[in-house]
Coordinates of C-alpha atoms and ligand atoms in Angstrom, one line a residue:
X1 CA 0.0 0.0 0.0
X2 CA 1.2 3.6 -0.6
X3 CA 1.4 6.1 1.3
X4 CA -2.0 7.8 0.1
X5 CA -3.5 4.8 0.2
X6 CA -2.9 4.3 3.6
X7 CA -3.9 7.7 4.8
X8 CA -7.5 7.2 3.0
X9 CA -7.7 3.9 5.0
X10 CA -6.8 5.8 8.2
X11 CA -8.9 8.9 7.8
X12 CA -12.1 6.4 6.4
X13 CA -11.5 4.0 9.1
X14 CA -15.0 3.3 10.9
X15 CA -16.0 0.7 13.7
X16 CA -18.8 0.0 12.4
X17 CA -18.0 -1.1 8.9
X18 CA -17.2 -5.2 10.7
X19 CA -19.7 -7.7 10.4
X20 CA -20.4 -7.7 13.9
X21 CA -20.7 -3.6 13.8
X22 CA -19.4 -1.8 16.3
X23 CA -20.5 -3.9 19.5
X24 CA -21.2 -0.8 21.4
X25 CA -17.7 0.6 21.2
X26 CA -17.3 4.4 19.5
X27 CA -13.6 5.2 19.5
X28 CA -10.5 3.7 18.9
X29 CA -8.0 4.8 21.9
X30 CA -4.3 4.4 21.0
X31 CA -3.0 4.2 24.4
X32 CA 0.8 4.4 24.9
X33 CA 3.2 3.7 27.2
X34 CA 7.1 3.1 27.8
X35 CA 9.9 4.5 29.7
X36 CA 10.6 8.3 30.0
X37 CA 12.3 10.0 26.9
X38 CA 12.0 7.0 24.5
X39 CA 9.5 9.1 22.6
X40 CA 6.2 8.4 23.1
X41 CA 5.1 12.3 22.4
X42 CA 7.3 12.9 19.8
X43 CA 5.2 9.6 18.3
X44 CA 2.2 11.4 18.3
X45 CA 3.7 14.3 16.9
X46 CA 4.2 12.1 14.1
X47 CA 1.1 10.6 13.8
X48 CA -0.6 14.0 13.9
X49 CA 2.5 15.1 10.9
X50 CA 1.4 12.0 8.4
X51 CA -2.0 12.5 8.4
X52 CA -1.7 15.8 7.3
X53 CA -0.6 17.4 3.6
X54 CA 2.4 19.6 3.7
X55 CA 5.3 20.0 5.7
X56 CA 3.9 22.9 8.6
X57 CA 5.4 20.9 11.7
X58 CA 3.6 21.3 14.9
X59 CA 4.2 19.9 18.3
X60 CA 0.8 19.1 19.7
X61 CA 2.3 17.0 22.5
X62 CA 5.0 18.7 24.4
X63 CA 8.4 17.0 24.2
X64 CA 11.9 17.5 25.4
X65 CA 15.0 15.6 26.3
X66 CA 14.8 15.8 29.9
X67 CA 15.9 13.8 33.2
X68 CA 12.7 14.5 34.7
X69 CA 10.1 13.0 32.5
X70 CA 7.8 15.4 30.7
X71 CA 4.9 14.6 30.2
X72 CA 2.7 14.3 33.1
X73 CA -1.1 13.9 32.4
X74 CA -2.8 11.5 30.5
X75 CA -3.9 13.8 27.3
X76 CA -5.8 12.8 24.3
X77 CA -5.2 14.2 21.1
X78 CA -7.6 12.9 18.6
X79 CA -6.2 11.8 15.1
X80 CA -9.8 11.3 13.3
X81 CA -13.3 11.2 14.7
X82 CA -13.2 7.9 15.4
X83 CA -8.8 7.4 16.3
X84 CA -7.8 9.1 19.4
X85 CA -4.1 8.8 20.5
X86 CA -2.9 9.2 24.7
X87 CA 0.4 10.1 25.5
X88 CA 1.0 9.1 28.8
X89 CA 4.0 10.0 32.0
X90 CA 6.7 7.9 31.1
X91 CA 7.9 5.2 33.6
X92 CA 10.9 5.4 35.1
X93 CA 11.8 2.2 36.8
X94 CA 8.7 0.0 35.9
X95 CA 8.6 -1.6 39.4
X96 CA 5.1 -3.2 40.7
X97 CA 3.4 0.2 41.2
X98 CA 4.1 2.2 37.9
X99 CA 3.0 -1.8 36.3
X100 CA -0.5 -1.5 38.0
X101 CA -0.6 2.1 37.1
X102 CA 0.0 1.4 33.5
X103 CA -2.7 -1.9 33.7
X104 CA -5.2 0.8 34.8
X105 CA -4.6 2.9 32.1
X106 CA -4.7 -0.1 29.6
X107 CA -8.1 -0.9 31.1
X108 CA -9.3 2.4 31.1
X109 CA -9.9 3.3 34.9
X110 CA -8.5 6.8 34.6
X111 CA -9.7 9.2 33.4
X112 CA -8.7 10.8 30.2
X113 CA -6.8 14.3 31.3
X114 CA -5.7 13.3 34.9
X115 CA -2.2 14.1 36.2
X116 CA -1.1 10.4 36.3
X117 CA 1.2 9.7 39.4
X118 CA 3.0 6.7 39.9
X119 CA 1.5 5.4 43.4
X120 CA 3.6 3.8 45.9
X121 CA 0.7 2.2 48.7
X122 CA -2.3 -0.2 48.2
X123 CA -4.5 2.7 49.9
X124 CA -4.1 5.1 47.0
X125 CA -4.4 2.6 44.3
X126 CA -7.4 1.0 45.7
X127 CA -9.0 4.4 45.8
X128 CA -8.1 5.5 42.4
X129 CA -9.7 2.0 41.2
X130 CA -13.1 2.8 43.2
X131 CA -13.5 6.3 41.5
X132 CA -13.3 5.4 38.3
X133 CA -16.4 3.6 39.3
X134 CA -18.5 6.8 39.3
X135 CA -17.9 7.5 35.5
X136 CA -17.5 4.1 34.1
X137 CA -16.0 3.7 30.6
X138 CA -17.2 1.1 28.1
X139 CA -17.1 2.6 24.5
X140 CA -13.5 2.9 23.9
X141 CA -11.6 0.3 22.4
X142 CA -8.1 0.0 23.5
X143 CA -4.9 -0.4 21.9
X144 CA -1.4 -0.6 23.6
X145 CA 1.3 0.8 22.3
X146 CA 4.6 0.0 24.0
X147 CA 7.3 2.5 22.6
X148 CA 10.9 1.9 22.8
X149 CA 14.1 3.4 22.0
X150 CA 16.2 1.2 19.9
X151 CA 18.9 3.0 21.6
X152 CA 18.5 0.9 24.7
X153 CA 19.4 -2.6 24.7
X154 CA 17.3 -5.4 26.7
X155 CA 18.8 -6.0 29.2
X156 CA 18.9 -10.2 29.8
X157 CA 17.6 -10.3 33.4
X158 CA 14.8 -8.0 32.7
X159 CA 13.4 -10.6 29.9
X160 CA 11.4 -12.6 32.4
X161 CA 9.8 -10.2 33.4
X162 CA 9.3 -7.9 30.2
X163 CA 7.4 -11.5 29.3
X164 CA 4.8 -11.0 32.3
X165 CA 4.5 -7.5 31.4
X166 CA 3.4 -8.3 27.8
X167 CA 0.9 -10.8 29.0
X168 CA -0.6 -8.9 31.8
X169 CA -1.5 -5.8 29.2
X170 CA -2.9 -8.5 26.8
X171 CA -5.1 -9.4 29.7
X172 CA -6.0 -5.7 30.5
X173 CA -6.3 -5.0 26.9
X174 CA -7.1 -8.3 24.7
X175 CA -4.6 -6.8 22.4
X176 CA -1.2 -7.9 21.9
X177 CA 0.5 -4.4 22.7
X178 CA 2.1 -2.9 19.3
X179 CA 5.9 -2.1 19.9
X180 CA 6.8 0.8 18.4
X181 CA 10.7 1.5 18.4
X182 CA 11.7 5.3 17.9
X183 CA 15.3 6.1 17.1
X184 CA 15.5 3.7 14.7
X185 CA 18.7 5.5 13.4
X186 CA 20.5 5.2 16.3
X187 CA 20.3 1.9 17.2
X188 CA 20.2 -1.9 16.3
X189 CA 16.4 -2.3 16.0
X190 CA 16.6 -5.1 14.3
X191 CA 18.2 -7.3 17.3
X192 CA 16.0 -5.5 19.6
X193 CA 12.6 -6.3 17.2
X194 CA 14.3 -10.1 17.4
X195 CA 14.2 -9.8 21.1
X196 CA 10.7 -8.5 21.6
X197 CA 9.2 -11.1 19.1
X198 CA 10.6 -13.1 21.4
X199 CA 8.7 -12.2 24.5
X200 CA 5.4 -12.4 22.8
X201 CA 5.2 -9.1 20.5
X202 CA 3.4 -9.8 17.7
X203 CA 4.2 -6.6 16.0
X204 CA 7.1 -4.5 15.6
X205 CA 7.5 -1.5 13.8
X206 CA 10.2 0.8 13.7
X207 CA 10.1 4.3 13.0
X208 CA 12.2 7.6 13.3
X209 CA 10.0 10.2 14.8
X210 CA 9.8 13.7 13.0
X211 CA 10.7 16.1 15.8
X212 CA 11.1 20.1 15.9
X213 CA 14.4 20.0 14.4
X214 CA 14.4 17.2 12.2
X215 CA 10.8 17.1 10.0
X216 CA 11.5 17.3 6.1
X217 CA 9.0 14.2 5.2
X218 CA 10.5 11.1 3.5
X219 CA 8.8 8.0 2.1
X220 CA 10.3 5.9 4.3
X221 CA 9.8 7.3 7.6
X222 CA 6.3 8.8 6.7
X223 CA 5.3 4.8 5.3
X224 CA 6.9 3.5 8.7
X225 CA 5.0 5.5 10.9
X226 CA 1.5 5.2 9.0
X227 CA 1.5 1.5 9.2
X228 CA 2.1 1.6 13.1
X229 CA -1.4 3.0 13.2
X230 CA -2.8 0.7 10.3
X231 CA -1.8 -2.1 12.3
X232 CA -3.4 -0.7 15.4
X233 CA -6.6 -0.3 12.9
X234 CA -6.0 -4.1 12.1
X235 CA -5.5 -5.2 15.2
X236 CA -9.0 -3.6 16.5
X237 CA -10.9 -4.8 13.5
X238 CA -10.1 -8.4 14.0
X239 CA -11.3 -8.3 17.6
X240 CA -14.4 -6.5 16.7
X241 CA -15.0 -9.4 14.0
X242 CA -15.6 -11.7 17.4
X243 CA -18.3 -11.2 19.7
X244 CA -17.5 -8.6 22.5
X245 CA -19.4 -7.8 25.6
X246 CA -17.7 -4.3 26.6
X247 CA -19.2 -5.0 30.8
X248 CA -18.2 -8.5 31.1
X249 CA -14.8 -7.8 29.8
X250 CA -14.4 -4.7 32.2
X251 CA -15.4 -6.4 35.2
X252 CA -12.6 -9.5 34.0
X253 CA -9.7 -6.5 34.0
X254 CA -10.8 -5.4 36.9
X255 CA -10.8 -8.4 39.0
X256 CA -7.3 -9.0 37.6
X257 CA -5.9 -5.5 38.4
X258 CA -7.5 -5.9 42.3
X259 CA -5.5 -9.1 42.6
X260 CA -2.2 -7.9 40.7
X261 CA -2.7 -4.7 42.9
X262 CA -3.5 -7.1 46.1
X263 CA -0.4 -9.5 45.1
X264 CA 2.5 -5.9 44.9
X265 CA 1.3 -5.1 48.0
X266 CA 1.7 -8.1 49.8
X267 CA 5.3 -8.7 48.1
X268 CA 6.2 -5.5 49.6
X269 CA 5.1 -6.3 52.9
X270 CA 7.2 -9.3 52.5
X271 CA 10.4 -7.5 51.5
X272 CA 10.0 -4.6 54.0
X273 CA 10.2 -7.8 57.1
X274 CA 12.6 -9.0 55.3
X275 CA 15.2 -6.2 55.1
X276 CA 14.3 -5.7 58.8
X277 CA 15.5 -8.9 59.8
X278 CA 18.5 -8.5 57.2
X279 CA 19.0 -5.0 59.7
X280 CA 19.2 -7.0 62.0
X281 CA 21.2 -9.5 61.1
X282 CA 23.7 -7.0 59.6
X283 CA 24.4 -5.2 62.9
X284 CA 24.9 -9.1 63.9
X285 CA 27.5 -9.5 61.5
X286 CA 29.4 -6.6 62.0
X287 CA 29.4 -7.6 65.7
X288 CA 31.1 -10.7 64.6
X289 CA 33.5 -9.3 62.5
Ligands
GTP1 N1 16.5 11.4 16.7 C1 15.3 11.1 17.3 N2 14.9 11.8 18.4 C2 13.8 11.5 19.0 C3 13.0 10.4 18.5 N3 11.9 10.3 19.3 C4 12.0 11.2 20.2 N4 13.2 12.0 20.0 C5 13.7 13.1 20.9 O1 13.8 12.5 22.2 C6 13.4 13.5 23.2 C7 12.4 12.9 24.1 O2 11.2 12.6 23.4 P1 9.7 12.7 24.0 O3 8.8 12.5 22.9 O4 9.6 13.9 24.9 O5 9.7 11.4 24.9 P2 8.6 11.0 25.9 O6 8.6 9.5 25.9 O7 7.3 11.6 25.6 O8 9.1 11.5 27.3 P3 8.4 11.7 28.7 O9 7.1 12.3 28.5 O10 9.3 12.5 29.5 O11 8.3 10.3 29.3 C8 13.0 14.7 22.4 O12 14.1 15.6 22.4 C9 12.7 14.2 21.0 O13 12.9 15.2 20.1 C10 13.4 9.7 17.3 O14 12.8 8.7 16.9 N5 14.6 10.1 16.8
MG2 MG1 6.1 12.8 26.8

């Protein structure tokens, strides 16, 4: 497909257009998520930069190389009427909490436009879940998007657990999350796409993201970035072409994310007696020595 041909397909896309119809669901939500700086608003920069004619760059969602992590809130930006994309805070360390934050987000208990902060207690968490009760959401349909900068290598202990994370989001999500690696440049993306496929990723895609300073359009990196959301369009079709019940599902994720949320808690419980008793033991040992 060419590149105008894939923009028609883009801009045309409708949910009801299966054979099952829509199933209740109105949007397509492209939900991302990753670590902080690999690009994830610079990727919808460039989503927002392909769909259009010309070459007027604009930064919708705000990015910049920073230590910090920049964004902060959970913002949509909407591509079509029917394609919405949210650029989310960037993890930084992708322990238990910022993992059950992120399943929330795949599952749609937060609220589009919240300051999302990475919770550190059971309390909190357990709260945020029991709000999103008061404005339920069932008509969006949810696609992960897991960016990652090809400039980082996997490392080999975190693979087990990379593995975990993939499942748990297609749990949250019934979508295989779609890896998108920016910097595609700078890197070895193709070892890293190897490595991904191997945890369970489906589909890989790399791109190079048009930024501020870099956005004269070429085939290549326009085509690259236009199928990442075909694919997401692909994916969400085929799912829509099976019978869905939006309530049953919810109430599945949900159940799930209380006991992930239930089983972090009580790990760190565990680990907080256990460095106690290390304490201990360590003043022990120095007595000995
Ligand atoms: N060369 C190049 N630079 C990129 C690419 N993607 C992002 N950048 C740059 O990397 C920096 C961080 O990008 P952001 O889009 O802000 O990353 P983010 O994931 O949204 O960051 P947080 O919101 O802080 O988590 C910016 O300076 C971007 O211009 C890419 O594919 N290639
Ligand atoms: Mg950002």
């Amino acid at each position: 497909m060419d590149i105008k041909q894939l923009q028609d397909r883009i801009r045309n896309f409708r949910l009801e257009d299966g054979d099952l119809g829509s199933q209740g669901y109105n949007r397509v939500l492209l939900q991302l998520f990753g670590y902080l700086g690999h690009g994830k608003s610079s990727f919808i920069n460039s989503c927002k930069y392909v769909l259009q004619d010309g070459e007027n760059f604009q930064e919708y969602a705000e990015a910049r190389e920073t230590d910090e992590g920049l964004t902060m809130v959970r913002n949509a930006y909407p591509l079509t009427d029917v394609i919405t994309m949210v650029d989310n805070r960037g993890c930084s360390k992708m322990d238990g909490f910022e993992k059950a934050e992120v399943y929330a987000q795949l599952g749609n208990f937060i609220p589009i436009g919240q300051k999302v902060d990475w919770k550190s207690n059971f309390k909190t968490m357990m709260e945020e879940l029991e709000d999103s009760e008061l404005e339920p959401n069932y008509t969006d349909f949810i696609v992960p998007i897991f960016v990652y900068s090809a400039r980082c290598q996997i490392q080999h202990e975190t693979k087990k657990e990379m593995k975990l994370f993939m499942e748990n989001c297609i749990k949250m999500t019934g979508v295989v999350p779609i890896i998108v690696l920016t910097f595609k440049t700078r890197g070895d993306y193709m070892e890293i796409e190897k490595e991904f496929r191997r945890i369970g990723a489906e589909q890989v895609i790399a791109i190079e993201n048009y930024t501020n300073t870099n956005h004269i359009k070429t085939l290549g990196r326009t085509t690259d970035i236009l199928m990442v959301i075909y694919s997401t369009l692909k994916t969400a079709t085929f799912r829509l072409e099976q019978p869905r019940n939006p309530r049953r599902e919810k109430i599945e994720r949900k159940k799930f994310l209380l006991n992930y949320i239930h089983q972090i808690n009580l790990h760190k419980v565990i680990e907080k007696e256990k460095e106690k008793e290390k304490g201990s033991d360590g003043n022990n040992w120095c007595v000995l020595l």
